[in-house]
Tab-separated table of C-alpha atoms and ligand atoms in Angstrom:
chain	number	residue	atom	x	y	z
A	1	UNK	CA	114.424	94.927	113.955
A	2	UNK	CA	115.785	94.453	118.093
A	3	UNK	CA	118.455	97.477	117.364
A	4	UNK	CA	115.632	99.748	116.246
A	5	UNK	CA	113.266	99.579	119.237
A	6	UNK	CA	116.281	99.477	121.533
A	7	UNK	CA	116.106	102.774	123.025
A	8	UNK	CA	112.346	103.229	123.197
A	9	UNK	CA	110.470	103.662	126.110
A	10	UNK	CA	108.137	101.449	124.522
A	11	UNK	CA	109.984	98.019	124.126
A	12	UNK	CA	107.057	96.087	125.894
A	13	UNK	CA	104.438	97.136	123.958
A	14	UNK	CA	106.390	96.715	121.238
A	15	UNK	CA	106.728	93.127	121.850
A	16	UNK	CA	103.204	92.707	122.878
A	17	UNK	CA	101.934	93.993	119.198
A	18	UNK	CA	104.739	92.206	117.487
A	19	UNK	CA	103.332	89.036	119.845
A	20	UNK	CA	99.725	90.101	118.533
A	21	UNK	CA	98.702	90.050	122.173
A	22	UNK	CA	95.830	92.778	123.382
A	23	UNK	CA	97.286	95.979	124.765
A	24	UNK	CA	95.623	97.139	128.218
A	25	UNK	CA	94.226	100.363	129.725
A	26	UNK	CA	97.481	101.188	130.815
A	27	UNK	CA	99.356	100.456	127.418
A	28	UNK	CA	96.749	102.968	126.025
A	29	UNK	CA	97.547	105.495	128.434
A	30	UNK	CA	101.488	104.816	127.745
A	31	UNK	CA	101.038	105.193	124.249
A	32	UNK	CA	98.842	108.815	124.677
A	33	UNK	CA	101.765	110.244	127.272
A	34	UNK	CA	104.695	108.729	124.481
A	35	UNK	CA	106.458	111.065	122.679
A	36	UNK	CA	107.883	108.488	120.473
A	37	UNK	CA	105.298	108.607	117.430
A	38	UNK	CA	107.626	106.978	115.453
A	39	UNK	CA	107.527	103.714	117.345
A	40	UNK	CA	103.537	104.068	117.675
A	41	UNK	CA	102.936	104.811	113.712
A	42	UNK	CA	105.583	101.943	112.834
A	43	UNK	CA	103.428	99.446	114.805
A	44	UNK	CA	99.916	100.821	113.890
A	45	UNK	CA	101.142	100.038	110.429
A	46	UNK	CA	102.468	96.852	111.007
A	47	UNK	CA	99.078	95.928	112.229
A	48	UNK	CA	97.303	97.763	109.731
A	49	UNK	CA	99.378	95.577	107.050
A	50	UNK	CA	98.289	92.169	108.981
A	51	UNK	CA	94.473	93.437	108.335
A	52	UNK	CA	94.366	95.034	104.918
A	53	UNK	CA	97.848	94.457	103.282
A	54	UNK	CA	98.721	97.261	101.034
A	55	UNK	CA	94.899	97.804	100.561
A	56	UNK	CA	93.741	101.478	101.274
A	57	UNK	CA	89.883	101.843	100.799
A	58	UNK	CA	87.701	104.753	99.681
A	59	UNK	CA	83.734	105.316	98.795
A	60	UNK	CA	82.867	107.159	96.360
A	61	UNK	CA	79.771	108.705	98.372
A	62	UNK	CA	77.599	111.582	99.294
A	63	UNK	CA	76.986	113.215	102.272
A	64	UNK	CA	73.486	114.964	102.563
A	65	UNK	CA	72.792	116.926	106.201
A	66	UNK	CA	68.939	117.055	106.103
A	67	UNK	CA	67.995	119.609	108.847
A	68	UNK	CA	70.401	121.886	110.995
A	69	UNK	CA	67.418	122.419	113.597
A	70	UNK	CA	68.661	120.779	116.840
A	71	UNK	CA	67.402	120.593	120.281
A	72	UNK	CA	70.880	119.482	121.452
A	73	UNK	CA	72.660	122.551	121.429
A	74	UNK	CA	75.883	120.749	122.066
A	75	UNK	CA	78.528	123.420	122.899
A	76	UNK	CA	81.081	121.543	120.212
A	77	UNK	CA	78.735	121.950	117.512
A	78	UNK	CA	78.694	124.770	115.037
A	79	UNK	CA	76.290	123.250	113.134
A	80	UNK	CA	72.866	123.200	115.210
A	81	UNK	CA	70.153	125.964	115.401
A	82	UNK	CA	66.995	126.948	116.771
A	83	UNK	CA	63.723	126.885	114.332
A	84	UNK	CA	63.925	130.584	114.117
A	85	UNK	CA	67.562	131.261	114.160
A	86	UNK	CA	69.346	132.512	110.754
A	87	UNK	CA	70.674	129.885	108.526
A	88	UNK	CA	68.192	127.506	110.031
A	89	UNK	CA	67.031	124.462	107.339
A	90	UNK	CA	65.062	121.238	107.068
A	91	UNK	CA	65.295	119.886	103.499
A	92	UNK	CA	62.134	118.662	102.274
A	93	UNK	CA	61.996	114.774	101.140
A	94	UNK	CA	61.737	116.620	97.096
A	95	UNK	CA	65.196	118.551	98.465
A	96	UNK	CA	66.813	115.487	99.586
A	97	UNK	CA	65.804	113.200	96.586
A	98	UNK	CA	67.394	115.917	94.011
A	99	UNK	CA	70.453	116.215	96.475
A	100	UNK	CA	70.608	112.526	96.186
A	101	UNK	CA	70.807	112.584	92.238
A	102	UNK	CA	72.779	115.662	91.808
A	103	UNK	CA	75.891	113.930	92.077
A	104	UNK	CA	79.099	114.315	89.964
A	105	UNK	CA	80.266	112.770	87.213
A	106	UNK	CA	80.759	109.322	89.006
A	107	UNK	CA	78.767	106.287	90.148
A	108	UNK	CA	78.286	106.417	93.736
A	109	UNK	CA	77.811	103.676	95.636
A	110	UNK	CA	76.531	105.238	98.913
A	111	UNK	CA	74.495	108.265	100.464
A	112	UNK	CA	75.439	108.744	103.930
A	113	UNK	CA	72.476	111.209	105.328
A	114	UNK	CA	72.781	112.774	109.110
A	115	UNK	CA	70.772	115.628	110.626
A	116	UNK	CA	70.063	117.640	113.842
A	117	UNK	CA	67.366	116.602	116.349
A	118	UNK	CA	64.366	118.556	114.692
A	119	UNK	CA	60.781	118.207	116.483
A	120	UNK	CA	59.060	118.496	113.181
A	121	UNK	CA	60.651	115.818	111.749
A	122	UNK	CA	58.531	112.508	112.662
A	123	UNK	CA	59.583	108.882	111.824
A	124	UNK	CA	57.362	108.677	108.619
A	125	UNK	CA	59.335	111.362	107.330
A	126	UNK	CA	62.824	109.339	108.117
A	127	UNK	CA	61.174	106.175	107.005
A	128	UNK	CA	60.182	108.239	103.400
A	129	UNK	CA	63.373	109.587	103.164
A	130	UNK	CA	64.976	106.012	103.148
A	131	UNK	CA	62.473	104.775	100.593
A	132	UNK	CA	62.752	108.046	98.231
A	133	UNK	CA	66.684	107.265	98.157
A	134	UNK	CA	66.043	104.163	97.794
A	135	UNK	CA	63.572	104.241	94.920
A	136	UNK	CA	65.691	106.909	93.078
A	137	UNK	CA	68.935	104.751	93.463
A	138	UNK	CA	68.398	101.539	93.642
A	139	UNK	CA	71.879	99.963	93.883
A	140	UNK	CA	73.398	101.775	96.498
A	141	UNK	CA	73.915	101.725	100.252
A	142	UNK	CA	72.298	104.041	102.728
A	143	UNK	CA	74.334	104.972	105.791
A	144	UNK	CA	72.313	106.806	107.909
A	145	UNK	CA	71.093	108.397	110.723
A	146	UNK	CA	73.018	108.429	114.343
A	147	UNK	CA	72.035	106.831	117.193
A	148	UNK	CA	71.332	109.948	118.868
A	149	UNK	CA	68.675	110.183	116.016
A	150	UNK	CA	67.423	106.446	116.892
A	151	UNK	CA	66.631	107.484	120.010
A	152	UNK	CA	65.076	110.192	119.565
A	153	UNK	CA	62.151	108.929	117.359
A	154	UNK	CA	62.102	106.371	119.793
A	155	UNK	CA	61.280	108.893	122.663
A	156	UNK	CA	59.058	110.813	120.747
A	157	UNK	CA	57.035	107.410	119.120
A	158	UNK	CA	57.535	105.947	122.114
A	159	UNK	CA	58.530	102.959	120.589
A	160	UNK	CA	62.019	100.732	121.502
A	161	UNK	CA	65.286	101.369	119.568
A	162	UNK	CA	64.773	98.311	118.001
A	163	UNK	CA	61.698	99.057	117.200
A	164	UNK	CA	62.848	102.082	115.179
A	165	UNK	CA	66.031	100.088	113.576
A	166	UNK	CA	63.822	97.501	112.191
A	167	UNK	CA	61.383	100.159	110.643
A	168	UNK	CA	64.649	101.981	109.200
A	169	UNK	CA	66.350	98.597	108.049
A	170	UNK	CA	62.564	97.743	106.283
A	171	UNK	CA	62.541	101.005	104.520
A	172	UNK	CA	65.960	100.463	103.060
A	173	UNK	CA	68.541	101.731	105.576
A	174	UNK	CA	72.023	99.420	105.253
A	175	UNK	CA	73.826	100.743	107.873
A	176	UNK	CA	74.135	103.532	110.821
A	177	UNK	CA	77.101	106.201	110.819
A	178	UNK	CA	79.535	106.494	113.841
A	179	UNK	CA	78.267	110.317	114.540
A	180	UNK	CA	77.085	111.416	118.113
A	181	UNK	CA	79.501	109.394	119.967
A	182	UNK	CA	81.686	111.950	121.035
A	183	UNK	CA	83.409	111.621	124.353
A	184	UNK	CA	81.443	108.518	126.238
A	185	UNK	CA	82.903	110.089	129.863
A	186	UNK	CA	79.654	111.616	132.268
A	187	UNK	CA	81.864	114.171	132.850
A	188	UNK	CA	82.955	115.355	129.330
A	189	UNK	CA	79.092	114.945	128.185
A	190	UNK	CA	77.904	116.884	131.130
A	191	UNK	CA	80.007	120.012	129.798
A	192	UNK	CA	79.755	119.450	126.174
A	193	UNK	CA	76.592	118.280	125.723
A	194	UNK	CA	74.354	117.978	128.591
A	195	UNK	CA	71.413	117.125	126.575
A	196	UNK	CA	72.692	114.390	124.198
A	197	UNK	CA	71.871	110.556	125.329
A	198	UNK	CA	74.730	109.064	127.666
A	199	UNK	CA	77.455	107.062	126.192
A	200	UNK	CA	75.891	104.182	127.528
A	201	UNK	CA	72.819	104.833	125.704
A	202	UNK	CA	74.910	105.606	122.358
A	203	UNK	CA	76.372	102.112	122.647
A	204	UNK	CA	73.296	100.388	123.555
A	205	UNK	CA	71.681	101.325	120.029
A	206	UNK	CA	74.618	100.613	118.063
A	207	UNK	CA	74.627	97.330	120.148
A	208	UNK	CA	70.700	96.922	118.874
A	209	UNK	CA	71.430	97.642	115.463
A	210	UNK	CA	74.292	94.806	115.539
A	211	UNK	CA	71.798	92.445	116.840
A	212	UNK	CA	69.389	92.788	113.750
A	213	UNK	CA	72.184	92.777	111.610
A	214	UNK	CA	72.679	96.533	110.916
A	215	UNK	CA	76.480	97.185	111.169
A	216	UNK	CA	77.531	100.612	112.350
A	217	UNK	CA	81.174	102.926	112.433
A	218	UNK	CA	82.173	104.725	115.555
A	219	UNK	CA	84.065	107.772	116.310
A	220	UNK	CA	85.323	109.955	119.179
A	221	UNK	CA	85.622	113.452	119.088
A	222	UNK	CA	89.010	114.421	120.368
A	223	UNK	CA	90.950	117.644	121.087
A	224	UNK	CA	88.913	119.225	123.631
A	225	UNK	CA	88.859	119.033	127.314
A	226	UNK	CA	88.917	115.248	127.577
A	227	UNK	CA	91.765	113.703	129.444
A	228	UNK	CA	94.065	111.004	128.108
A	229	UNK	CA	92.495	108.810	130.726
A	230	UNK	CA	88.840	109.469	129.210
A	231	UNK	CA	90.142	108.856	125.512
A	232	UNK	CA	91.558	105.513	126.593
A	233	UNK	CA	88.143	104.636	128.333
A	234	UNK	CA	85.918	105.511	125.000
A	235	UNK	CA	88.146	103.189	122.893
A	236	UNK	CA	88.557	100.409	125.413
A	237	UNK	CA	84.399	100.443	125.409
A	238	UNK	CA	84.228	100.255	122.305
A	239	UNK	CA	86.177	97.093	121.507
A	240	UNK	CA	84.215	95.776	124.725
A	241	UNK	CA	81.045	96.012	122.421
A	242	UNK	CA	83.346	94.950	119.400
A	243	UNK	CA	84.026	91.882	121.146
A	244	UNK	CA	80.471	90.725	122.243
A	245	UNK	CA	78.552	91.765	118.687
A	246	UNK	CA	81.853	92.177	115.806
A	247	UNK	CA	79.192	94.792	114.112
A	248	UNK	CA	81.267	97.698	113.770
A	249	UNK	CA	83.030	98.184	110.404
A	250	UNK	CA	85.404	101.093	111.173
A	251	UNK	CA	86.381	103.515	113.672
A	252	UNK	CA	86.982	107.387	112.829
A	253	UNK	CA	88.262	109.808	115.502
A	254	UNK	CA	87.131	113.552	114.409
A	255	UNK	CA	89.578	116.397	115.816
A	256	UNK	CA	87.295	119.288	117.633
A	257	UNK	CA	86.977	122.267	115.139
A	258	UNK	CA	86.403	125.033	117.645
A	259	UNK	CA	85.373	127.907	114.890
A	260	UNK	CA	81.881	129.381	115.612
A	261	UNK	CA	80.555	127.002	118.326
A	262	UNK	CA	80.022	127.731	121.703
A	263	UNK	CA	83.046	126.284	123.018
A	264	UNK	CA	85.280	128.784	121.025
A	265	UNK	CA	85.389	131.222	123.704
A	266	UNK	CA	87.124	128.568	125.806
A	267	UNK	CA	90.330	129.837	123.625
A	268	UNK	CA	90.872	125.807	122.453
A	269	UNK	CA	93.129	125.882	119.264
A	270	UNK	CA	92.547	122.952	116.785
A	271	UNK	CA	94.080	120.150	117.020
A	272	UNK	CA	98.077	119.397	115.668
A	273	UNK	CA	99.040	117.237	113.117
A	274	UNK	CA	101.040	114.974	115.639
A	275	UNK	CA	98.384	114.717	117.685
A	276	UNK	CA	95.971	113.698	114.443
A	277	UNK	CA	98.864	111.214	113.738
A	278	UNK	CA	99.013	109.671	117.323
A	279	UNK	CA	95.211	108.978	117.585
A	280	UNK	CA	94.817	107.402	114.439
A	281	UNK	CA	97.868	105.664	115.216
A	282	UNK	CA	96.845	104.453	119.209
A	283	UNK	CA	93.459	103.544	118.169
A	284	UNK	CA	94.514	101.045	115.479
A	285	UNK	CA	96.441	99.416	118.178
A	286	UNK	CA	93.717	99.499	121.167
A	287	UNK	CA	91.432	98.716	118.758
A	288	UNK	CA	92.687	95.238	117.815
A	289	UNK	CA	88.961	93.701	116.740
A	290	UNK	CA	87.967	96.771	114.448
A	291	UNK	CA	89.052	96.023	110.601
A	292	UNK	CA	88.942	99.234	109.690
A	293	UNK	CA	90.815	102.884	110.856
A	294	UNK	CA	89.678	106.014	108.775
A	295	UNK	CA	91.347	108.791	108.245
A	296	UNK	CA	88.707	111.398	107.286
A	297	UNK	CA	90.033	114.199	105.272
A	298	UNK	CA	87.743	116.540	105.600
A	299	UNK	CA	88.501	117.024	109.201
A	300	UNK	CA	92.265	116.296	109.088
A	301	UNK	CA	92.812	117.716	105.514
A	302	UNK	CA	93.725	115.697	102.760
A	303	UNK	CA	97.645	116.206	103.058
A	304	UNK	CA	97.850	114.556	106.797
A	305	UNK	CA	95.373	111.998	105.602
A	306	UNK	CA	97.911	110.872	103.222
A	307	UNK	CA	100.643	110.564	105.728
A	308	UNK	CA	98.099	108.513	108.169
A	309	UNK	CA	98.245	105.769	105.492
A	310	UNK	CA	101.706	104.712	107.283
A	311	UNK	CA	100.076	105.263	110.594
A	312	UNK	CA	97.704	102.691	110.968
A	313	UNK	CA	94.978	104.102	108.695
A	314	UNK	CA	93.392	102.165	105.950
A	315	UNK	CA	90.546	104.205	104.961
A	316	UNK	CA	90.062	107.543	103.335
A	317	UNK	CA	86.181	107.496	103.666
A	318	UNK	CA	85.026	109.194	100.139
A	319	UNK	CA	83.855	111.879	97.724
A	320	UNK	CA	81.612	113.319	100.315
A	321	UNK	CA	80.475	116.473	97.365
A	322	UNK	CA	78.910	118.727	99.959
A	323	UNK	CA	79.591	118.853	104.044
A	324	UNK	CA	78.014	121.110	106.615
A	325	UNK	CA	79.178	120.107	109.769
A	326	UNK	CA	82.743	120.375	109.733
A	327	UNK	CA	82.710	123.286	107.192
A	328	UNK	CA	80.170	125.140	109.559
A	329	UNK	CA	83.408	124.883	112.215
A	330	UNK	CA	85.765	126.196	110.135
A	331	UNK	CA	87.128	123.192	108.029
A	332	UNK	CA	89.365	124.467	105.357
A	333	UNK	CA	89.096	121.404	103.274
A	334	UNK	CA	86.905	121.139	99.827
A	335	UNK	CA	83.823	120.028	100.121
A	336	UNK	CA	84.549	117.016	97.381
A	337	UNK	CA	87.361	115.445	96.347
A	338	UNK	CA	87.079	113.472	92.989
A	339	UNK	CA	87.823	109.705	92.694
A	340	UNK	CA	91.004	110.576	90.607
A	341	UNK	CA	92.192	112.697	93.766
A	342	UNK	CA	91.975	110.432	96.004
A	343	UNK	CA	93.464	107.277	93.722
A	344	UNK	CA	96.389	110.032	93.411
A	345	UNK	CA	97.082	110.500	97.179
A	346	UNK	CA	96.583	107.081	97.897
A	347	UNK	CA	98.997	105.556	94.885
A	348	UNK	CA	101.711	108.200	95.514
A	349	UNK	CA	101.768	107.001	99.338
A	350	UNK	CA	102.756	104.006	98.041
A	351	UNK	CA	99.392	101.949	99.001
A	352	UNK	CA	96.757	100.205	96.476
A	353	UNK	CA	93.667	101.811	96.257
A	354	UNK	CA	90.610	99.886	96.485
A	355	UNK	CA	87.065	101.373	95.809
A	356	UNK	CA	84.777	99.704	98.570
A	357	UNK	CA	80.994	99.837	99.083
A	358	UNK	CA	79.255	100.596	102.312
A	359	UNK	CA	79.950	97.299	103.617
A	360	UNK	CA	83.574	96.996	102.402
A	361	UNK	CA	82.733	94.906	99.468
A	362	UNK	CA	85.469	95.683	96.443
A	363	UNK	CA	84.032	97.472	93.851
A	364	UNK	CA	87.324	98.198	92.118
A	365	UNK	CA	90.973	98.283	92.522
A	366	UNK	CA	94.302	98.824	91.145
A	367	UNK	CA	93.120	101.824	88.815
B	401	V47	O1	78.414	113.173	115.033
B	401	V47	C1	80.471	117.853	115.302
B	401	V47	C2	81.294	115.710	115.019
B	401	V47	C3	79.928	114.373	113.518
B	401	V47	C4	82.249	119.093	115.357
B	401	V47	O2	80.620	106.309	110.331
B	401	V47	C5	82.233	117.637	114.923
B	401	V47	O3	81.501	106.662	108.267
B	401	V47	C6	84.802	118.093	114.607
B	401	V47	O4	80.176	111.405	112.756
B	401	V47	N1	84.283	119.463	115.249
B	401	V47	C7	79.567	113.942	112.231
B	401	V47	N2	83.876	117.340	114.950
B	401	V47	C8	80.721	113.541	111.254
B	401	V47	C9	80.675	112.113	111.740
B	401	V47	C10	80.862	111.086	110.231
B	401	V47	C11	81.909	111.650	109.425
B	401	V47	C12	82.189	111.397	108.165
B	401	V47	C13	82.114	109.312	108.374
B	401	V47	C14	81.210	109.011	109.343
B	401	V47	C15	81.318	106.973	109.012
B	401	V47	C16	80.926	109.341	110.524
B	401	V47	O5	81.078	115.324	113.233
B	401	V47	C17	78.900	114.705	114.582
B	401	V47	C18	80.084	114.959	115.749
B	401	V47	O6	80.686	113.970	116.437
B	401	V47	N3	80.979	117.139	115.009
B	401	V47	N4	80.858	119.473	115.632
B	401	V47	C19	83.383	120.173	115.236
B	401	V47	N5	82.958	121.490	115.769
């Protein structure tokens, strides 16, 4: 072991990780600046195996993006539309119910619903959506509505975030997905999503959810104008909240897909596999209080997602079935992977596939 790490510039970080010591902001910067991807990956794999053994999680789920009408107009987004714009849509409650039921030949355990900020949709619509899905699929988990949507409804109805979240919970919500976090730094938000809630507010909504027993996920949109400092700052802020509440389940880094977005004109190219692996591995090392790091195959591709299983990732998300946000922005992946395809990816990486539900309860293993 000593011999293996003799020449790395990260020798002291290797020692800290092996001693299970917390990494600092400066350590995080050094990870992101380092080109020693294999050492970072080795360490992330080591930490991941302490937490998850050889298990790799996946879920049989279905995404529903109920409306793309959105008042926020984020510059990184190809999904949002003005109400009159070509391609604008808002699914009715019947259509949402139909989609929830239109699954492939697999027993889904989770419906994941997120959409734009559509001024025509009031709290009642959201509550009715949850109740309908719960009624037709009583045994599934519902993960729905980002912190951004929660804040929007709270403001529209003059309610507190707690009140909106409690109403969601009563109507059948199980957890909040991690979208809308982007990069917390105000400098970045002013440039790429000036109308969106602040990073502080995003964290506040999640903290409120955790307080009333709603578990949540967290994301970071990377590969655009953010600096390495801003990436590390984002991760440390998530780690601090997790220290206080323990309410986060998984972290999912999302690579920026520029096609069809207002930011396409900046000439930014897509992230590289090297970047993607480094972010996944560095997140595993910095987020020492998160159990799960997800490699979202929809955005990084199934092949890289499979390789990421030796770079600190223990979760491949799921079957998805239908996805609009990444595909409007040029994702070249399928919208659906079958359960068997996911199992094959995991097994041929030498790991044990574990089907989970939203809360990481085991539904089946081995296969
Ligand atoms: O909130 C939008 C991001 C998110 C682009 O919680 C983009 O388990 C890249 O949050 N390029 C939606 N990303 C997806 C999401 C998610 C996905 C899978 C699992 C979970 C979970 C959450 O996608 C948005 C935004 O941050 N996004 N546009 C784009 N052009």
